[in-house]
Coordinates of C-alpha atoms and ligand atoms in Angstrom, one line a residue:
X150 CA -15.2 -22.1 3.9
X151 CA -12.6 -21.4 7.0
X152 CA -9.3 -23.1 6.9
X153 CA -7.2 -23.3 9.6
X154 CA -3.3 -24.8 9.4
X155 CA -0.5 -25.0 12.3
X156 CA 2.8 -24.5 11.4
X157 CA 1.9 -22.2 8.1
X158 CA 4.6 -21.5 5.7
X159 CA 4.3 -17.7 4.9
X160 CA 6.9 -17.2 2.2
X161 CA 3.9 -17.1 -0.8
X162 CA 1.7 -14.8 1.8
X163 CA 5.0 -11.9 1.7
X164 CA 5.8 -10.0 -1.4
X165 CA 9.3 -9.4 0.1
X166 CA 9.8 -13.5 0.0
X167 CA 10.9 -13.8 3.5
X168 CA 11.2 -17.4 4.4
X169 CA 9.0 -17.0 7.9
X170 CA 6.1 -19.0 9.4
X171 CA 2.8 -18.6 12.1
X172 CA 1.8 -20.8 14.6
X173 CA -1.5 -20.7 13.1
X174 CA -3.4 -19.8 10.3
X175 CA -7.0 -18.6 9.3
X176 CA -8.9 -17.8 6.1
X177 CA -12.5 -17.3 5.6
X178 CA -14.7 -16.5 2.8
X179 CA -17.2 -14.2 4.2
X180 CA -18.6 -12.0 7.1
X181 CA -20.3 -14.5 8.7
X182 CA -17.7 -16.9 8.9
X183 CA -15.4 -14.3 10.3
X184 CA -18.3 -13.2 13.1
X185 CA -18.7 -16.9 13.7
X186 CA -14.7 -17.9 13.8
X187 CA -13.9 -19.3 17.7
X188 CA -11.6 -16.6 18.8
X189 CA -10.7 -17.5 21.8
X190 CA -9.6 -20.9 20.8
X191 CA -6.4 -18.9 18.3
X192 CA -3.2 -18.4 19.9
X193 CA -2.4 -14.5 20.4
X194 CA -1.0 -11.9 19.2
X195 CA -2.8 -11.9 16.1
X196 CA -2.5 -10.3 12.5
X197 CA -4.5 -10.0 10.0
X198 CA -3.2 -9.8 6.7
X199 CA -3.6 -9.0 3.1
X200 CA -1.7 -9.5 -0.2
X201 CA 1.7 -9.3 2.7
X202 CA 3.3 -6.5 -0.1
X203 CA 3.6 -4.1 2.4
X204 CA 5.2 -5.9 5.3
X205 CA 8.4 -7.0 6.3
X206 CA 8.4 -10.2 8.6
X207 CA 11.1 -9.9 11.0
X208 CA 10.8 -13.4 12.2
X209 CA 8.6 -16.3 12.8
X210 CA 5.2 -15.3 14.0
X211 CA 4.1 -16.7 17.5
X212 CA 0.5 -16.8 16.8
X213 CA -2.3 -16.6 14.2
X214 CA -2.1 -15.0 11.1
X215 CA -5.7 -14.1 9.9
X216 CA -6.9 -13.8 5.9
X217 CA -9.7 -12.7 3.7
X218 CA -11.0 -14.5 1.0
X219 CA -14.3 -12.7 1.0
X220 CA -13.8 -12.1 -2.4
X221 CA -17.4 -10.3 -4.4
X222 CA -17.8 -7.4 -6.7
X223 CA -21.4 -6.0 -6.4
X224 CA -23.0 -3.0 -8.0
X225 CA -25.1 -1.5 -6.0
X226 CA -26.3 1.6 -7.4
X227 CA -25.6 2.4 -11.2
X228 CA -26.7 5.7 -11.4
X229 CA -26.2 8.0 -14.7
X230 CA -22.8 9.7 -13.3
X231 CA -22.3 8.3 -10.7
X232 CA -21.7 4.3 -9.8
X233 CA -21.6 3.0 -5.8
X234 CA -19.8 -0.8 -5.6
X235 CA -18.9 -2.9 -2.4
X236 CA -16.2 -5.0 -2.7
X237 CA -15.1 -7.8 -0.7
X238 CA -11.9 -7.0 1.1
X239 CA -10.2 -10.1 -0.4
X240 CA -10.2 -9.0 -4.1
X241 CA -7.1 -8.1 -5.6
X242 CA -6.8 -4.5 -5.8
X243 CA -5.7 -4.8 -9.3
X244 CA -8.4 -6.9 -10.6
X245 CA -10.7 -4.2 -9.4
X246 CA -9.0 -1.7 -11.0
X247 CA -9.2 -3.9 -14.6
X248 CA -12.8 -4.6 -14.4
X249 CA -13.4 -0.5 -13.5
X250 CA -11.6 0.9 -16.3
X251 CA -12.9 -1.8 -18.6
X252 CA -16.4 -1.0 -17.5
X253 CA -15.1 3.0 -18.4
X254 CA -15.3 3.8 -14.7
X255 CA -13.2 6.6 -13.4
X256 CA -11.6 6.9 -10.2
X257 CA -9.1 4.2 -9.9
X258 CA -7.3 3.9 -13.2
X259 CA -4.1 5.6 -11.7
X260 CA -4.1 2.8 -8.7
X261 CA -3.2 0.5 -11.7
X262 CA -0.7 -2.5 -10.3
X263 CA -0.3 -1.6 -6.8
X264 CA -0.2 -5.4 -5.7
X265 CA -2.3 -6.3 -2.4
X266 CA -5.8 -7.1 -1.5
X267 CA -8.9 -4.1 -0.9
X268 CA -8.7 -4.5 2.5
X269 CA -5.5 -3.9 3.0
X270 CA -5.8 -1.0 0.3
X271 CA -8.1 0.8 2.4
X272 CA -6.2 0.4 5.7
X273 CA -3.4 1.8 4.1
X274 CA -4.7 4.6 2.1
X275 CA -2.4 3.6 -1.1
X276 CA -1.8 5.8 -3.2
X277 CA 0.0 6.3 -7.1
X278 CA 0.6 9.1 -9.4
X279 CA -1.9 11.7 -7.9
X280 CA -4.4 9.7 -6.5
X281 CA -5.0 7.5 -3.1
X282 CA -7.4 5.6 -2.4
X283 CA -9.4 7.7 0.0
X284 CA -10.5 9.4 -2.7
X285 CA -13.0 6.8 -4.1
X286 CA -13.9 5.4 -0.9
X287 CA -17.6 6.0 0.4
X288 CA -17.5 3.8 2.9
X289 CA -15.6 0.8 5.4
X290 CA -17.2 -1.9 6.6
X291 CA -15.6 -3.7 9.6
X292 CA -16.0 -6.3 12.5
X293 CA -14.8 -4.8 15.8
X294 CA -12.7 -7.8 17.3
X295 CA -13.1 -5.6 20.8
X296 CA -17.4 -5.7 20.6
X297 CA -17.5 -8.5 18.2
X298 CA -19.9 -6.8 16.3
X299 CA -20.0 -5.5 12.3
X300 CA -19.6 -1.7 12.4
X301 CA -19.6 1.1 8.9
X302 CA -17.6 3.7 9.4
X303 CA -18.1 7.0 6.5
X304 CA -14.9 7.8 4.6
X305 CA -14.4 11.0 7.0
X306 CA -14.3 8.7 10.4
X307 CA -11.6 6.8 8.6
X308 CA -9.4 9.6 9.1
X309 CA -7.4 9.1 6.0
X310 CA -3.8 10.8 5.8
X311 CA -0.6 9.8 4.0
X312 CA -0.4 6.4 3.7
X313 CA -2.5 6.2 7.1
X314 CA -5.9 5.4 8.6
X315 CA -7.8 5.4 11.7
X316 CA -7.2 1.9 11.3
X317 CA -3.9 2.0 11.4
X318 CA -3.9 3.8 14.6
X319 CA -6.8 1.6 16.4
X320 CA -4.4 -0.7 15.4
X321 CA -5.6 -4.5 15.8
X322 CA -9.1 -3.4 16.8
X323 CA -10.9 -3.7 13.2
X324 CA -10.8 -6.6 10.4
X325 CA -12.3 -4.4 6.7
X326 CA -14.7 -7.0 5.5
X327 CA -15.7 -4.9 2.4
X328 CA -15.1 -1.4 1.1
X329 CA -17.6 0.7 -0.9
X330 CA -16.6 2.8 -3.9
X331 CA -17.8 5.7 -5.4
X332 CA -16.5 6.1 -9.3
X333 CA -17.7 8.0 -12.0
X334 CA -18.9 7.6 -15.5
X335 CA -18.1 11.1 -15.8
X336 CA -15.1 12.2 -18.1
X337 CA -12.0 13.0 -15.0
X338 CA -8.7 11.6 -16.0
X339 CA -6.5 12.9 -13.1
X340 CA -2.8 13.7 -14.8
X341 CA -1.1 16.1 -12.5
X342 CA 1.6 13.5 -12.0
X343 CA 4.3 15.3 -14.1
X344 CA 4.8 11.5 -15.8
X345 CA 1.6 11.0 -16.8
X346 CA 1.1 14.4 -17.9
X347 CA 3.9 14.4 -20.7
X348 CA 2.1 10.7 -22.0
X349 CA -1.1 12.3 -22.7
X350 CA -0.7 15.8 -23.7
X351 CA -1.8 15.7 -27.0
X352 CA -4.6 13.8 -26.4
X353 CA -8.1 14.3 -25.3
X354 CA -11.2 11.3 -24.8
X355 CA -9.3 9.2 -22.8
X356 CA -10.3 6.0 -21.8
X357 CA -9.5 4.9 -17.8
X358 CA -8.2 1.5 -19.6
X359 CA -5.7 4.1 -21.5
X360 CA -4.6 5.6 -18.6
X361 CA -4.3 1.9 -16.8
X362 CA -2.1 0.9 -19.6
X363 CA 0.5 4.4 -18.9
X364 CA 0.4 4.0 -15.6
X365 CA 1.6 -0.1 -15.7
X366 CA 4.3 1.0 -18.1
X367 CA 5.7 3.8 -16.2
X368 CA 5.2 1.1 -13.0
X369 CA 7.2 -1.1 -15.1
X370 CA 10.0 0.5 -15.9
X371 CA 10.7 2.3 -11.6
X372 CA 9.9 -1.1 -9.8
X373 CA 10.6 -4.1 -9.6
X374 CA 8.3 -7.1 -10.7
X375 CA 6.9 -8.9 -7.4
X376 CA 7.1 -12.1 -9.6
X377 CA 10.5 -11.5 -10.1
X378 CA 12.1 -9.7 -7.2
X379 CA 11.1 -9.9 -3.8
X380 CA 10.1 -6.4 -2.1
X381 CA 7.4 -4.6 -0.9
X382 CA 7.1 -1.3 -2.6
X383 CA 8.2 2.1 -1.1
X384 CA 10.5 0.7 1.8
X385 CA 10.2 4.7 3.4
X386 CA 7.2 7.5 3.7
X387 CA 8.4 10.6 1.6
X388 CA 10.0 12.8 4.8
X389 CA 7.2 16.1 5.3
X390 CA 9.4 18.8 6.0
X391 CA 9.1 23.1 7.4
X392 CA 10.6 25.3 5.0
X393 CA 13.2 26.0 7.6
X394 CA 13.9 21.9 7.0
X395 CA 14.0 22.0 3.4
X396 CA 16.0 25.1 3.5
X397 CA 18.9 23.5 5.0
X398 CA 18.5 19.7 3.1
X399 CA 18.7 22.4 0.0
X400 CA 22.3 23.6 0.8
X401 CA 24.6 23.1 -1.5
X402 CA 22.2 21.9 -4.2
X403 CA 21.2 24.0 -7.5
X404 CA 17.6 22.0 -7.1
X405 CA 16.2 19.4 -5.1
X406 CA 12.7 18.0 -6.1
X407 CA 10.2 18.9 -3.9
X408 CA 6.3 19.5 -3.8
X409 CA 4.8 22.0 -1.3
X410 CA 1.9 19.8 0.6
X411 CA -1.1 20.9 3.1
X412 CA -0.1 23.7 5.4
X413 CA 2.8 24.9 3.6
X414 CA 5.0 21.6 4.3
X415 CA 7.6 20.6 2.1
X416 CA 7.2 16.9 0.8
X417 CA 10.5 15.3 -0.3
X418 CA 11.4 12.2 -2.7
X419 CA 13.2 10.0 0.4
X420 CA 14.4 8.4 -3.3
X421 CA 16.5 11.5 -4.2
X422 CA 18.2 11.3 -0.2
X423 CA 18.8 7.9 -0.8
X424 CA 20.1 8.4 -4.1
X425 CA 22.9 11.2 -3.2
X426 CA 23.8 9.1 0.1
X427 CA 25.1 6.8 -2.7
X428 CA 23.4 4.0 -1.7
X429 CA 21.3 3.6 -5.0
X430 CA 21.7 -0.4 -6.9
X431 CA 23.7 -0.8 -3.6
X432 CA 24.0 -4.0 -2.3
X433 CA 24.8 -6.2 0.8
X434 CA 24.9 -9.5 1.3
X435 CA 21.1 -10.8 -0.1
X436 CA 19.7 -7.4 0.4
X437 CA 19.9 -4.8 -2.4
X438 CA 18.5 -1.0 -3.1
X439 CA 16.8 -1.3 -6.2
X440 CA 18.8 0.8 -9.1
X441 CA 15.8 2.3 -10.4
X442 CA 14.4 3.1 -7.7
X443 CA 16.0 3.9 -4.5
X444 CA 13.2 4.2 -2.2
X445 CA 12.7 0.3 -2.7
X446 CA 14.9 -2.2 -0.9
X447 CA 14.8 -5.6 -2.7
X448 CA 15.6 -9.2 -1.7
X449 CA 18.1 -9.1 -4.3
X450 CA 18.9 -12.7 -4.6
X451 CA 15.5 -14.6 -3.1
X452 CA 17.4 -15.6 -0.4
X453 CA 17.6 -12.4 1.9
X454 CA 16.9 -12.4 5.9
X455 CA 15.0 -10.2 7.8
X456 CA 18.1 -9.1 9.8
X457 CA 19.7 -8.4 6.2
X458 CA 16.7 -6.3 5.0
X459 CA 16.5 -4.4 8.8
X460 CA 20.6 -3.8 8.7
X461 CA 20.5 -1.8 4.8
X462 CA 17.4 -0.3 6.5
X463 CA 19.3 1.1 9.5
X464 CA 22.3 1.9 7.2
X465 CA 20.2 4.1 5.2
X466 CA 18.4 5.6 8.0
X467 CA 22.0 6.7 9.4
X468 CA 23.3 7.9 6.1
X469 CA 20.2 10.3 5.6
X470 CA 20.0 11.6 9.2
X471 CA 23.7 12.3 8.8
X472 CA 23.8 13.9 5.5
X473 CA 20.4 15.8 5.3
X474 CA 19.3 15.9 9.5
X475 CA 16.4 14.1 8.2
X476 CA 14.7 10.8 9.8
X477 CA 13.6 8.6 7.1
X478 CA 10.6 6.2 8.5
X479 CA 9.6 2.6 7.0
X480 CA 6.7 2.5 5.0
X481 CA 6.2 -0.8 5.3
X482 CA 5.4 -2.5 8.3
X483 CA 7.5 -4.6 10.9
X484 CA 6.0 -7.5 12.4
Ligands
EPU742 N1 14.1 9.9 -7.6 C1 15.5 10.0 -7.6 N2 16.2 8.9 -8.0 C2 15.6 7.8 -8.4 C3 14.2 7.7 -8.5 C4 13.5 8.8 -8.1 O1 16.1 11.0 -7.2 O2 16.3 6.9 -8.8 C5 13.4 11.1 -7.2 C6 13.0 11.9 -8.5 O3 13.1 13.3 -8.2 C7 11.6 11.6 -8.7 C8 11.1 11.5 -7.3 O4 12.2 10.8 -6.6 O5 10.9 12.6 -9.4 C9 9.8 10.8 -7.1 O6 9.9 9.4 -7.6 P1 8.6 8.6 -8.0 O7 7.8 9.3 -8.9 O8 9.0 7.2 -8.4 O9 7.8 8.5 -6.6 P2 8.2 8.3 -5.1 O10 7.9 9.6 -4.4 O11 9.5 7.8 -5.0 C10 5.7 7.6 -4.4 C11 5.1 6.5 -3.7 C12 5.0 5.3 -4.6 C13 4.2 5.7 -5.9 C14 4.9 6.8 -6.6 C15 4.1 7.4 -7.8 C16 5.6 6.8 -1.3 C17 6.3 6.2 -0.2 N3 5.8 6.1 -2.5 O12 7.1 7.2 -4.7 O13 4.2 4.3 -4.0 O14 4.0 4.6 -6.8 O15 5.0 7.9 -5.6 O16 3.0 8.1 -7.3 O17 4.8 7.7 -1.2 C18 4.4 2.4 -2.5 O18 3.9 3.0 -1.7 O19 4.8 1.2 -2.3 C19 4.7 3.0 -3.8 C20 5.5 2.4 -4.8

């Protein structure tokens, strides 16, 4: 069914609770709808959302506001290892994830809790505690809004990078309709995450449920609860930095966390800059940086702005650049 509304209140569509509406609204429950939706006749610009847990509204939004509710789980191809599924890019990430692990798949048991939709997943490239999405993805199917026509694009055409996506860059070109997975029957817990690791290492003949249930506690205990606080995850990327970078944030200090990443870069917790800028459990006004962890910027009391959110943002952004030299840059999207 396709609904359409004027005048849409988007405060339960935003994890971060901002109090913002569209002009118009549009939801669908399959391909076809979308392929047969009246384009022309929707106000511009458009977006098209997902769960909204990874976007900050700055504002009322002049025009239509598109959503997925193609929401199906099919197996397509069960074979011994391996198992192929498409998924409808309106599920709830995390309801995938349950069903997977409960069916002993592996390959998304460490994506346990990230809140948002597939769709959105898979523009996004999420990623938790060693893994990102891109690595169980096979495939991305898409309508092309500029040839109004359904395209498949292979995981490699997606272009997948940190917490980006061809998609990301072709920005407003292509609406995910459904995402095939590739997971695995076969034995491959992925603990390299140095929290994860210390859980299990006693233990051998894990279950991807087991690892689901670590993962949600350790989730619990850094961030906050979107049913409780208002945010929308990582506020910042993790800064990639040359040695010669890291060399001089590293001045002064006996150790600074770090990971080396592809091509020798330096990857730094933007949580740890945040942190020794002071800012951490800091609040102003209706905005707060969550105590536990820094890197998240909360609507502390339910009733925080946009231009409250944007102001600790640019505060932050100041602090770090001044401190370290280093440009922090929003994870999480600015409409
Ligand atoms: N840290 C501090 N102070 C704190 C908290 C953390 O200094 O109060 C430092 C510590 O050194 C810690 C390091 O930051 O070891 C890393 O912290 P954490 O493991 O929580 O991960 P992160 O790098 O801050 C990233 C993702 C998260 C993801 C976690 C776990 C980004 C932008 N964020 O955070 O993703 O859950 O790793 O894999 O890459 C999201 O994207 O919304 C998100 C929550």
């Amino acid at each position: 069914m396709v609904t359409v509304e004027h005048n849409f209140d988007l405060s339960a569509l935003n994890t971060f609770g901002m109090k913002v509406s569209c002009d118009t609204y549009v939801e669908y429950s399959s391909s076809q709808e979308l392929q047969s939706l009246d384009f022309d006749s929707f106000p511009k610009p458009w977006l098209h959302i997902g769960g909204g847990s990874n976007l900050l509204f700055t504002g009322d939004f002049k025009g239509t506001v598109f959503h997925s509710a193609i929401k199906y789980v099919k197996y397509v191809d069960m074979g011994l290892e391996e198992v192929l599924l498409t998924v409808g890019a309106g599920v709830i990430l995390d309801e995938l994830v349950k069903e997977t692990c409960g069916y002993g798949l592996w390959g998304l048991e460490n994506l346990s809790s990230i809140p948002g939709e597939v769709g959105a997943a898979a523009v996004q490239n999420v990623g938790a505690y060693g893994v990102e999405v891109k690595d169980v993805i096979a495939g991305v199917v898409c309508f092309d809004l500029q040839e109004r026509k359904k395209v498949i694009f292979k995981t490699p055409e997606c272009a997948y990078a940190y917490r980006d996506s061809m998609f990301k860059r072709e920005k407003g070109r292509y609406i995910v309709t459904s995402v095939l997975f590739r997971l695995t029957r076969k034995y491959s817990p992925k603990l390299e995450y140095k929290g994860l690791a210390g859980l299990f290492a006693e233990k051998e003949n894990l279950t991807p449920s087991e690892i689901r249930e670590a993962v949600i506690s350790i989730r619990k205990e850094k961030l906050p609860d979107p049913s409780e606080i208002g945010s929308a995850g990582s506020f910042f990327k993790n800064p990639v930095l040359s040695g010669a970078q890291f060399a001089s944030v590293a001045q002064g200090y006996d150790t600074v966390p770090h990971y080396i990443v592809e091509g020798g870069f330096v990857k730094v917790p933007a949580a740890w800059m945040i942190e020794q800028c002071g800012f951490k459990g800091h609040r102003e006004g209706n905005a707060a940086v969550y105590e536990k962890q820094p890197l998240v910027l909360v609507n502390a009391t339910g009733a925080a702005t946009p231009e409250e959110i944007i102001s600790l943002e640019n505060r932050i952004i100041e602090a770090v650049k001044n401190k370290f030299g280093v440009e922090l840059h929003p994870e999480v999207e600015h409409i």
